């Protein structure tokens, strides 16, 4: 009873308008935003904040081993939930170590608020110890950033930061706070209920006349194709996408970031297009008469040579960011708005339809592609990476969330994992950030809890960039599973050297530690797998293990990812073997 009374008294005091220092005001604001987890690393100018953290048990601080991992973990948390993730670093190197993670979040439209400490106001501009102009550095890789110079501005600034990060096209926002702003006191009258910002009013509903024009074009189409990206996930438009695809019988092609927005095994799913995409997906885009692109930005990895991309069709582009429409590809009907809200209206005007002849043509292309894959799988050695990914999907049965690093293994996941669960792939697509896999899995696991398995698939190169986070997993009891596809080389770069640089393999062989011993040294359960007969059993054992676990899969060194479109080439010119 005494404890309850004490807690109530603390709560009463917490929300009483009163004089507070900046550190406590920041904590009050974060709690008001619903922040429960911060991924961060302390430092000198942040000590006033860490000094008061114990007064706010609602906020759990996850002590990472490198600030880059803090940013990736906040990114993974955000993508898994569509809530704003929060990371934190001190001034100088702590802040700059966040930069790669902030840029990654920017390229993939992930809502992240990065908090950085700054030297005291009187020292700014004097090359003080651990001073950097982090707002200047991050200006081109954030939606917005602030240097807070008055404690009285702190609450309003935090409100604006969360509002911008999580609305419109999601993205990272940085708030830089000098040490003496943390320690100065001001009258705190409560967290603002709302905030208004001149010039920031994202358009979410789409133009009614343009939506009707799009519906008319879709109703008249003979060979329509849906091309879906991450915007479907950020707007959670899964049901609306399914309704449109099935009602109008339109095949669905997913960019890398859109892969888990539509079930892989659905008869209308054609998988991924582009550089390492399915041949039948690229053919379908090329021969479509109407391409409905939504929540995607026509990345060069998707389009290949722009002169040959979708040249026979009319394009409808739905995106919440007007800057993306027409940027890379001319568009016939632009619709600026949130994908979910636009589809809710569009579906009212699209007629039920059958496109039997079109789907039969695609089935023919798909059959040829499937035969190529079967031949590829049959000739592979004792432990092909494609087999590992396919088996991983079968064992996990569609319940897991997968994060990846960047490289060949990322493309094997895109090509061979059976995505059944909406929003179950988290990968660095735009920036292509190695080292993203493990920390993003940590963030996703913290967000999703014990009932959702979270695996990261990584290469031996990418894993070595942030493998120190094994310690974070153990200390913070983050139950992630790690699958390393270990071939002893930087596989994708080696593949490019083989195909496009006359096989001159320079600086691509990479040694690594004994990953099993390394994991065990950190206190992580680990296995090594060298034969395909061991794959399913070991995955199941790791998945069932109560704690972080790692599997070191030893795969062939010279295996390549095919198909592969030469850089600058047409998607129809994909090569299928070296």
Coordinates of C-alpha atoms in Angstrom, one line a residue:
X1 CA 0.0 0.0 0.0
X2 CA 2.8 2.3 0.8
X3 CA 4.4 1.6 -2.5
X4 CA 1.1 2.4 -4.4
X5 CA 0.7 5.7 -2.5
X6 CA 4.3 6.6 -3.3
X7 CA 3.8 5.8 -7.0
X8 CA 0.7 7.9 -7.1
X9 CA 2.4 10.8 -5.3
X10 CA 5.2 10.6 -7.8
X11 CA 2.7 10.7 -10.7
X12 CA 0.9 13.7 -9.2
X13 CA 4.2 15.5 -8.9
X14 CA 5.3 14.4 -12.4
X15 CA 2.4 16.2 -14.1
X16 CA 2.3 19.3 -11.9
X17 CA 3.4 22.4 -13.7
X18 CA 6.6 23.4 -12.1
X19 CA 10.2 24.6 -12.6
X20 CA 12.4 21.8 -14.1
X21 CA 15.8 21.5 -15.6
X22 CA 16.1 20.6 -19.3
X23 CA 17.1 17.0 -18.7
X24 CA 13.8 16.3 -16.7
X25 CA 11.8 18.3 -19.3
X26 CA 13.2 16.1 -22.0
X27 CA 12.2 12.9 -20.1
X28 CA 8.7 14.3 -19.5
X29 CA 8.3 15.0 -23.2
X30 CA 9.5 11.5 -24.2
X31 CA 7.1 9.9 -21.8
X32 CA 4.3 12.0 -23.2
X33 CA 5.2 10.8 -26.7
X34 CA 5.0 7.2 -25.4
X35 CA 8.7 6.5 -25.7
X36 CA 9.5 3.3 -23.8
X37 CA 12.9 2.5 -25.3
X38 CA 16.0 4.6 -26.2
X39 CA 19.0 3.0 -27.9
X40 CA 22.0 5.0 -26.8
X41 CA 25.5 5.5 -25.4
X42 CA 26.4 8.0 -22.7
X43 CA 29.1 10.7 -22.8
X44 CA 30.2 13.8 -21.0
X45 CA 27.7 16.3 -22.2
X46 CA 24.8 13.8 -21.7
X47 CA 25.6 13.1 -18.1
X48 CA 23.0 15.6 -16.8
X49 CA 20.4 13.5 -18.7
X50 CA 21.7 10.1 -17.5
X51 CA 21.8 11.6 -14.0
X52 CA 18.0 11.8 -14.0
X53 CA 17.1 8.7 -16.0
X54 CA 16.6 6.7 -12.8
X55 CA 13.7 9.0 -11.9
X56 CA 11.9 7.9 -15.1
X57 CA 11.6 4.1 -15.1
X58 CA 9.1 4.3 -17.9
X59 CA 12.0 4.8 -20.2
X60 CA 14.3 1.8 -20.8
X61 CA 17.8 2.7 -22.0
X62 CA 19.5 0.1 -24.1
X63 CA 23.2 0.4 -23.9
X64 CA 24.6 -0.4 -27.3
X65 CA 28.3 -0.9 -28.0
X66 CA 28.5 1.6 -30.9
X67 CA 26.3 4.6 -31.7
X68 CA 25.8 3.4 -35.3
X69 CA 24.1 0.3 -33.9
X70 CA 21.9 2.6 -31.8
X71 CA 20.6 4.4 -34.9
X72 CA 20.0 1.1 -36.7
X73 CA 18.2 -0.4 -33.7
X74 CA 15.9 2.7 -33.5
X75 CA 15.4 2.2 -37.2
X76 CA 14.5 -1.5 -36.8
X77 CA 12.2 -0.6 -33.9
X78 CA 10.5 2.0 -36.1
X79 CA 10.1 -0.2 -39.2
X80 CA 8.7 -3.1 -37.1
X81 CA 6.0 -1.0 -35.5
X82 CA 5.6 2.2 -37.7
X83 CA 6.2 4.1 -34.4
X84 CA 9.0 6.6 -34.0
X85 CA 12.3 5.0 -32.8
X86 CA 14.6 6.9 -30.6
X87 CA 18.4 6.8 -30.5
X88 CA 20.9 9.0 -28.6
X89 CA 24.6 9.8 -28.7
X90 CA 26.8 12.3 -27.0
X91 CA 28.5 15.2 -28.8
X92 CA 31.4 14.9 -31.3
X93 CA 32.2 11.3 -32.2
X94 CA 29.1 10.0 -30.5
X95 CA 27.0 12.2 -32.7
X96 CA 28.9 11.5 -35.9
X97 CA 28.7 7.7 -35.2
X98 CA 25.0 8.1 -35.6
X99 CA 25.2 9.5 -39.1
X100 CA 25.3 6.3 -41.1
X101 CA 22.2 5.1 -39.3
X102 CA 20.4 8.4 -39.8
X103 CA 21.2 8.4 -43.5
X104 CA 20.0 4.8 -43.7
X105 CA 16.7 5.8 -42.1
X106 CA 16.4 8.8 -44.4
X107 CA 16.8 6.7 -47.6
X108 CA 14.3 4.1 -46.5
X109 CA 11.8 6.5 -44.9
X110 CA 12.0 5.2 -41.3
X111 CA 10.7 7.5 -38.5
X112 CA 13.6 8.1 -36.1
X113 CA 14.3 10.8 -33.6
X114 CA 18.0 11.2 -32.9
X115 CA 19.0 13.0 -29.8
X116 CA 22.5 14.4 -29.5
X117 CA 24.4 16.2 -26.8
X118 CA 26.3 19.3 -27.6
X119 CA 29.0 21.3 -25.8
X120 CA 27.8 24.2 -23.6
X121 CA 26.4 27.2 -25.5
X122 CA 29.4 29.4 -24.6
X123 CA 31.8 26.9 -26.3
X124 CA 29.9 26.4 -29.5
X125 CA 32.1 27.5 -32.4
X126 CA 35.3 27.4 -30.4
X127 CA 36.5 24.0 -31.4
X128 CA 35.8 22.8 -27.9
X129 CA 36.5 19.2 -26.8
X130 CA 34.1 16.8 -28.7
X131 CA 32.4 19.6 -30.5
X132 CA 31.0 19.0 -34.0
X133 CA 28.4 20.8 -36.0
X134 CA 26.0 17.8 -36.1
X135 CA 23.1 19.8 -37.4
X136 CA 25.2 21.0 -40.3
X137 CA 26.5 17.5 -40.9
X138 CA 23.0 15.9 -40.9
X139 CA 21.2 18.7 -42.8
X140 CA 21.0 16.7 -46.0
X141 CA 20.1 13.4 -44.4
X142 CA 17.3 14.4 -42.0
X143 CA 13.8 15.7 -42.6
X144 CA 14.6 18.4 -40.2
X145 CA 17.0 19.2 -37.4
X146 CA 17.4 21.6 -34.5
X147 CA 20.0 23.0 -32.2
X148 CA 18.1 23.9 -29.0
X149 CA 19.6 27.1 -27.5
X150 CA 17.0 27.8 -24.9
X151 CA 15.6 25.3 -22.3
X152 CA 12.2 27.0 -22.7
X153 CA 12.1 25.8 -26.4
X154 CA 12.8 22.2 -25.5
X155 CA 9.3 20.8 -25.2
X156 CA 8.0 22.5 -28.3
X157 CA 11.0 21.3 -30.3
X158 CA 10.6 17.7 -29.2
X159 CA 6.9 17.9 -30.1
X160 CA 7.8 19.1 -33.6
X161 CA 10.5 16.5 -34.0
X162 CA 8.2 13.6 -33.3
X163 CA 5.4 15.2 -35.5
X164 CA 7.7 15.5 -38.5
X165 CA 9.4 12.1 -38.1
X166 CA 6.1 10.2 -38.0
X167 CA 3.9 12.1 -40.5
X168 CA 3.9 12.5 -44.2
X169 CA 6.8 10.5 -45.7
X170 CA 8.4 9.2 -42.5
X171 CA 12.0 10.0 -41.8
X172 CA 14.7 10.9 -39.3
X173 CA 14.8 14.1 -37.3
X174 CA 17.7 15.2 -35.1
X175 CA 17.6 17.4 -32.0
X176 CA 21.0 18.7 -30.7
X177 CA 20.9 19.8 -27.1
X178 CA 23.8 21.7 -25.4
X179 CA 24.9 20.5 -21.9
X180 CA 23.8 23.7 -20.2
X181 CA 20.4 23.5 -21.8
X182 CA 20.0 20.2 -19.9
X183 CA 21.0 21.8 -16.6
X184 CA 19.2 25.2 -16.9
X185 CA 15.8 25.4 -15.3
X186 CA 12.6 26.9 -16.7
X187 CA 8.9 26.7 -15.9
X188 CA 7.5 23.6 -17.5
X189 CA 3.8 24.0 -18.2
X190 CA 3.3 20.6 -19.8
X191 CA 3.9 18.9 -23.1
X192 CA 2.2 20.7 -26.0
X193 CA -1.0 18.9 -27.1
X194 CA -0.4 19.8 -30.8
X195 CA 2.0 21.8 -32.9
X196 CA 1.6 23.8 -36.0
X197 CA 4.4 24.4 -38.5
X198 CA 4.0 26.8 -41.4
X199 CA 4.7 25.1 -44.7
X200 CA 4.5 21.5 -43.3
X201 CA 1.2 20.1 -44.2
X202 CA 1.6 16.7 -45.9
X203 CA -1.1 15.8 -48.4
X204 CA -2.6 12.5 -47.5
X205 CA -5.9 12.0 -49.2
X206 CA -5.0 12.4 -52.9
X207 CA -6.8 14.4 -55.5
X208 CA -10.3 13.0 -56.2
X209 CA -10.3 13.8 -59.9
X210 CA -6.9 12.2 -60.4
X211 CA -8.0 9.1 -58.5
X212 CA -11.0 8.7 -60.8
X213 CA -8.8 9.2 -63.8
X214 CA -6.6 6.4 -62.5
X215 CA -9.5 4.1 -61.9
X216 CA -10.7 4.7 -65.5
X217 CA -7.2 3.8 -66.8
X218 CA -7.1 0.7 -64.7
X219 CA -10.6 -0.4 -65.8
X220 CA -9.6 0.0 -69.5
X221 CA -6.2 -1.8 -69.1
X222 CA -5.5 -5.1 -70.7
X223 CA -2.1 -5.8 -69.2
X224 CA -2.0 -4.0 -65.8
X225 CA 0.7 -4.4 -63.2
X226 CA 1.0 -3.2 -59.6
X227 CA 4.4 -2.1 -58.5
X228 CA 4.5 -1.7 -54.7
X229 CA 7.1 -0.3 -52.4
X230 CA 7.7 0.6 -48.8
X231 CA 4.9 3.2 -48.8
X232 CA 2.4 0.3 -48.7
X233 CA 4.1 -0.8 -45.4
X234 CA 4.4 2.6 -43.8
X235 CA 0.7 3.3 -44.5
X236 CA -0.3 -0.3 -43.6
X237 CA -2.3 -0.6 -46.8
X238 CA -2.1 -4.4 -47.0
X239 CA -5.8 -5.1 -47.1
X240 CA -6.5 -2.3 -49.7
X241 CA -3.7 -3.6 -51.9
X242 CA -5.0 -7.1 -51.7
X243 CA -8.6 -5.9 -52.5
X244 CA -7.3 -4.0 -55.6
X245 CA -5.2 -6.9 -56.9
X246 CA -7.8 -9.6 -56.5
X247 CA -10.8 -7.6 -57.6
X248 CA -9.2 -6.4 -60.8
X249 CA -6.9 -9.5 -61.1
X250 CA -3.7 -7.5 -61.4
X251 CA -0.3 -9.1 -60.8
X252 CA 1.8 -7.6 -58.0
X253 CA 5.5 -6.9 -58.3
X254 CA 7.3 -5.7 -55.1
X255 CA 10.4 -3.7 -54.7
X256 CA 12.9 -4.9 -52.1
X257 CA 11.3 -2.7 -49.5
X258 CA 7.8 -3.7 -50.5
X259 CA 8.4 -7.5 -50.5
X260 CA 6.4 -8.4 -47.4
X261 CA 3.5 -6.1 -48.2
X262 CA 1.9 -8.9 -50.3
X263 CA 2.2 -12.6 -49.7
X264 CA 5.0 -14.2 -51.8
X265 CA 3.0 -17.4 -52.4
X266 CA -0.1 -15.6 -53.6
X267 CA -0.9 -16.5 -57.3
X268 CA -0.8 -12.8 -58.3
X269 CA 2.6 -12.2 -56.7
X270 CA 5.5 -11.9 -59.1
X271 CA 8.2 -11.1 -56.6
X272 CA 10.9 -8.5 -57.0
X273 CA 11.9 -6.8 -60.3
X274 CA 15.2 -5.1 -61.3
X275 CA 18.8 -5.9 -61.1
X276 CA 18.5 -9.2 -59.2
X277 CA 14.7 -9.5 -59.7
X278 CA 12.7 -12.2 -61.3
X279 CA 12.9 -12.4 -65.1
X280 CA 9.1 -12.8 -65.4
X281 CA 8.6 -9.6 -63.2
X282 CA 10.8 -7.6 -65.5
X283 CA 9.0 -8.9 -68.6
X284 CA 5.7 -8.1 -67.1
X285 CA 6.7 -4.5 -66.5
X286 CA 8.1 -4.2 -70.0
X287 CA 4.9 -5.5 -71.6
X288 CA 2.3 -3.9 -69.3
X289 CA 0.0 -1.3 -70.7
X290 CA -0.8 0.3 -67.3
X291 CA 1.7 0.3 -64.4
X292 CA 0.3 1.3 -61.0
X293 CA 3.3 2.3 -58.9
X294 CA 2.6 3.0 -55.2
X295 CA 4.8 4.0 -52.3
X296 CA 8.0 3.6 -54.3
X297 CA 10.6 5.9 -55.9
X298 CA 11.7 4.2 -59.1
X299 CA 15.2 3.4 -57.7
X300 CA 17.8 2.6 -60.3
X301 CA 18.1 -0.9 -59.0
X302 CA 14.4 -1.3 -59.9
X303 CA 14.4 0.4 -63.3
X304 CA 17.7 -0.4 -64.8
X305 CA 18.3 1.8 -67.9
X306 CA 15.5 4.4 -67.7
X307 CA 15.3 4.6 -71.5
X308 CA 14.1 1.0 -71.7
X309 CA 12.0 0.9 -68.5
X310 CA 8.2 0.5 -68.9
X311 CA 8.3 2.2 -72.2
X312 CA 5.1 0.6 -73.5
X313 CA 2.7 1.6 -70.7
X314 CA 1.0 4.5 -69.0
X315 CA 2.1 5.0 -65.4
X316 CA 0.0 5.9 -62.4
X317 CA 2.2 6.9 -59.5
X318 CA 0.8 7.2 -55.9
X319 CA 3.2 8.6 -53.3
X320 CA 2.9 10.8 -50.3
X321 CA 6.1 12.7 -51.2
X322 CA 5.4 15.0 -54.2
X323 CA 9.1 15.3 -54.8
X324 CA 9.3 11.6 -55.9
X325 CA 6.7 11.9 -58.6
X326 CA 8.2 12.5 -62.0
X327 CA 11.7 12.6 -60.5
X328 CA 13.1 9.5 -62.3
X329 CA 10.3 8.3 -64.5
X330 CA 7.7 10.4 -66.4
X331 CA 4.2 9.8 -65.0
X332 CA 0.8 10.0 -66.8
X333 CA -1.4 10.3 -63.7
X334 CA 0.3 11.6 -60.5
X335 CA -1.5 11.1 -57.2
X336 CA 0.1 12.7 -54.1
X337 CA -1.2 11.0 -50.9
X338 CA -1.0 8.3 -48.4
X339 CA -1.2 4.9 -50.2
X340 CA -3.8 3.5 -47.8
X341 CA -6.1 6.5 -48.0
X342 CA -5.8 6.8 -51.8
X343 CA -6.5 3.0 -52.3
X344 CA -9.6 3.2 -50.1
X345 CA -11.1 5.7 -52.6
X346 CA -9.6 4.1 -55.7
X347 CA -11.0 0.7 -54.9
X348 CA -14.5 2.3 -54.9
X349 CA -14.1 3.1 -58.6
X350 CA -12.2 0.1 -59.9
X351 CA -14.3 -2.6 -61.5
X352 CA -14.0 -6.3 -61.0
X353 CA -12.1 -7.8 -64.0
X354 CA -10.4 -10.8 -65.4
X355 CA -7.1 -10.7 -67.3
X356 CA -6.8 -14.3 -68.3
X357 CA -4.7 -13.9 -71.4
X358 CA -2.3 -11.6 -69.6
X359 CA -1.9 -13.9 -66.7
X360 CA -1.3 -16.9 -69.0
X361 CA 1.5 -15.0 -70.7
X362 CA 3.0 -14.2 -67.3
X363 CA 2.6 -17.9 -66.3
X364 CA 4.7 -18.9 -69.3
X365 CA 7.5 -16.5 -68.3
X366 CA 7.3 -17.7 -64.7
X367 CA 7.6 -21.3 -65.8
X368 CA 10.8 -20.6 -67.6
X369 CA 12.2 -18.7 -64.6
X370 CA 11.2 -21.5 -62.2
X371 CA 13.0 -24.1 -64.4
X372 CA 16.1 -21.9 -64.4
X373 CA 15.9 -21.8 -60.6
X374 CA 15.5 -25.6 -60.3
X375 CA 18.5 -26.1 -62.5
X376 CA 20.5 -23.7 -60.5
X377 CA 19.6 -25.3 -57.2
X378 CA 20.3 -28.8 -58.6
X379 CA 23.9 -28.0 -59.6
X380 CA 24.8 -26.4 -56.3
X381 CA 27.1 -28.0 -53.8
X382 CA 26.6 -29.5 -50.3
X383 CA 25.3 -26.3 -48.7
X384 CA 23.9 -23.7 -51.2
X385 CA 22.8 -20.4 -49.7
X386 CA 19.6 -20.5 -51.7
X387 CA 18.6 -23.8 -50.0
X388 CA 19.4 -22.3 -46.5
X389 CA 17.0 -19.3 -47.1
X390 CA 14.3 -21.5 -48.5
X391 CA 14.6 -23.8 -45.5
X392 CA 14.6 -20.9 -43.1
X393 CA 11.3 -19.8 -44.5
X394 CA 9.8 -23.3 -44.3
X395 CA 10.9 -23.9 -40.7
X396 CA 9.7 -20.5 -39.4
X397 CA 6.4 -21.0 -41.1
X398 CA 5.7 -17.3 -41.9
X399 CA 5.7 -16.1 -38.3
X400 CA 9.1 -14.5 -38.2
X401 CA 10.4 -11.0 -39.0
X402 CA 13.7 -11.1 -41.0
X403 CA 16.3 -8.4 -41.1
X404 CA 19.3 -8.5 -43.4
X405 CA 22.6 -6.9 -43.9
X406 CA 23.6 -5.9 -47.5
X407 CA 25.1 -8.2 -50.1
X408 CA 24.5 -11.5 -51.8
X409 CA 22.6 -12.9 -48.7
X410 CA 20.2 -10.0 -48.9
X411 CA 19.3 -10.9 -52.5
X412 CA 19.0 -14.6 -51.6
X413 CA 16.5 -13.6 -49.0
X414 CA 14.6 -11.4 -51.5
X415 CA 14.5 -14.2 -54.0
X416 CA 13.9 -17.3 -51.9
X417 CA 12.3 -16.5 -48.6
X418 CA 8.5 -17.1 -48.5
X419 CA 7.1 -13.9 -46.9
X420 CA 3.7 -14.6 -45.5
X421 CA 3.5 -12.0 -42.7
X422 CA 2.9 -8.4 -43.5
X423 CA 5.9 -6.1 -42.7
X424 CA 8.2 -9.0 -42.0
X425 CA 11.3 -7.8 -44.0
X426 CA 13.5 -5.1 -42.6
X427 CA 16.5 -4.3 -44.9
X428 CA 18.7 -1.4 -45.9
X429 CA 17.6 -0.8 -49.4
X430 CA 18.4 2.8 -50.3
X431 CA 21.7 3.3 -48.7
X432 CA 22.8 -0.3 -48.8
X433 CA 24.3 -0.2 -45.3
X434 CA 26.5 -3.1 -44.2
X435 CA 26.3 -3.7 -40.5
X436 CA 22.6 -3.0 -40.5
X437 CA 21.4 -6.5 -39.9
X438 CA 22.1 -7.3 -36.2
X439 CA 21.2 -4.0 -34.6
X440 CA 18.1 -3.6 -36.7
X441 CA 17.1 -7.0 -35.5
X442 CA 17.7 -5.9 -31.9
X443 CA 15.3 -3.0 -32.4
X444 CA 12.7 -5.1 -34.1
X445 CA 12.8 -7.7 -31.3
X446 CA 12.5 -5.1 -28.6
X447 CA 9.5 -3.7 -30.4
X448 CA 7.7 -7.0 -31.1
X449 CA 8.3 -8.9 -27.9
X450 CA 8.8 -12.6 -27.3
X451 CA 5.9 -14.0 -29.4
X452 CA 7.5 -12.9 -32.7
X453 CA 10.7 -14.6 -33.7
X454 CA 13.2 -12.1 -35.2
X455 CA 16.1 -13.4 -37.3
X456 CA 18.8 -11.5 -39.0
X457 CA 20.4 -13.0 -42.1
X458 CA 23.9 -11.6 -42.6
X459 CA 27.2 -12.2 -44.4
X460 CA 30.5 -12.7 -42.7
X461 CA 31.6 -9.3 -44.0
X462 CA 28.5 -7.3 -42.8
X463 CA 28.3 -9.1 -39.5
X464 CA 31.9 -8.1 -38.6
X465 CA 30.9 -4.4 -38.9
X466 CA 28.6 -4.5 -35.9
X467 CA 29.2 -7.9 -34.3
X468 CA 30.1 -6.2 -31.0
X469 CA 26.3 -5.9 -30.4
X470 CA 26.3 -9.6 -29.4
X471 CA 27.3 -8.1 -26.0
X472 CA 24.2 -5.9 -26.1
X473 CA 22.0 -8.8 -26.9
X474 CA 23.3 -10.7 -23.8
X475 CA 23.3 -7.8 -21.4
X476 CA 19.8 -6.6 -22.4
X477 CA 18.4 -10.2 -22.9
X478 CA 17.4 -9.5 -26.6
X479 CA 16.4 -12.8 -28.0
X480 CA 17.5 -12.4 -31.6
X481 CA 18.6 -15.2 -33.9
X482 CA 21.5 -14.8 -36.3
X483 CA 22.2 -16.7 -39.5
X484 CA 25.6 -16.0 -41.0
X485 CA 26.1 -17.0 -44.6
X486 CA 29.9 -17.4 -44.4
X487 CA 31.8 -17.7 -47.6
X488 CA 35.1 -16.0 -46.6
X489 CA 34.7 -13.2 -49.2
X490 CA 32.8 -10.0 -49.8
X491 CA 30.5 -12.0 -52.0
X492 CA 28.7 -9.3 -54.0
X493 CA 31.9 -7.3 -54.7
X494 CA 33.7 -10.5 -55.7
X495 CA 30.8 -11.3 -58.0
X496 CA 31.2 -7.9 -59.7
X497 CA 34.9 -8.4 -60.0
X498 CA 34.3 -11.8 -61.7
X499 CA 31.6 -10.5 -64.1
X500 CA 32.6 -7.0 -64.9
X501 CA 36.3 -6.6 -63.9
X502 CA 38.0 -9.6 -65.6
X503 CA 38.1 -11.7 -62.4
X504 CA 40.7 -9.6 -60.6
X505 CA 39.8 -10.4 -57.0
X506 CA 41.5 -7.7 -55.1
X507 CA 40.6 -7.1 -51.4
X508 CA 37.5 -9.2 -51.4
X509 CA 38.8 -12.3 -49.6
X510 CA 38.0 -11.5 -45.9
X511 CA 39.1 -13.4 -42.9
X512 CA 37.0 -13.5 -39.8
X513 CA 37.0 -15.0 -36.3
X514 CA 35.6 -18.4 -35.5
X515 CA 32.1 -17.1 -35.2
X516 CA 31.0 -20.0 -33.0
X517 CA 33.7 -19.3 -30.5
X518 CA 33.1 -15.6 -30.7
X519 CA 29.5 -16.0 -29.9
X520 CA 30.2 -18.3 -27.1
X521 CA 32.7 -15.8 -25.7
X522 CA 29.9 -13.3 -25.5
X523 CA 27.6 -15.8 -24.0
X524 CA 25.5 -16.5 -27.1
X525 CA 24.6 -20.1 -28.0
X526 CA 26.0 -21.0 -31.4
X527 CA 26.2 -23.8 -34.0
X528 CA 28.2 -24.4 -37.2
X529 CA 26.5 -26.0 -40.2
X530 CA 28.4 -27.4 -43.2
X531 CA 25.8 -29.8 -44.8
X532 CA 22.3 -29.3 -46.0
X533 CA 21.0 -32.2 -43.9
X534 CA 21.8 -30.2 -40.8
X535 CA 20.0 -27.0 -41.9
X536 CA 16.4 -27.5 -40.9
X537 CA 17.2 -29.2 -37.6
X538 CA 19.7 -26.5 -36.5
X539 CA 17.4 -23.6 -37.5
X540 CA 14.6 -25.2 -35.4
X541 CA 16.9 -25.7 -32.5
X542 CA 18.2 -22.1 -32.6
X543 CA 14.7 -20.7 -32.9
X544 CA 13.6 -22.7 -29.9
X545 CA 16.6 -21.6 -27.8
X546 CA 15.6 -19.2 -25.0
X547 CA 18.1 -16.5 -25.7
X548 CA 20.2 -15.0 -28.5
X549 CA 21.6 -17.6 -30.9
X550 CA 23.9 -17.8 -33.9
X551 CA 24.3 -20.2 -36.7
X552 CA 27.5 -20.1 -38.8
X553 CA 26.6 -21.6 -42.2
X554 CA 29.7 -22.4 -44.3
X555 CA 28.7 -21.8 -47.9
X556 CA 30.6 -22.1 -51.2
X557 CA 32.9 -19.1 -51.9
X558 CA 32.3 -18.7 -55.6
X559 CA 28.5 -18.8 -55.6
X560 CA 26.8 -15.9 -57.4
X561 CA 23.4 -14.2 -57.4
X562 CA 21.5 -14.5 -60.6
X563 CA 19.7 -13.1 -62.6
X564 CA 21.8 -10.0 -62.7
X565 CA 21.3 -6.9 -64.8
X566 CA 24.5 -5.2 -65.8
X567 CA 24.8 -1.7 -64.4
X568 CA 23.2 0.8 -66.8
X569 CA 21.7 -2.1 -68.8
X570 CA 18.1 -2.9 -69.6
X571 CA 16.2 -5.2 -67.2
X572 CA 15.5 -7.4 -70.2
X573 CA 19.3 -8.0 -70.6
X574 CA 19.7 -9.8 -67.3
X575 CA 22.5 -12.5 -67.3
X576 CA 21.8 -15.8 -65.7
X577 CA 25.2 -17.2 -65.4
X578 CA 28.8 -16.0 -65.4

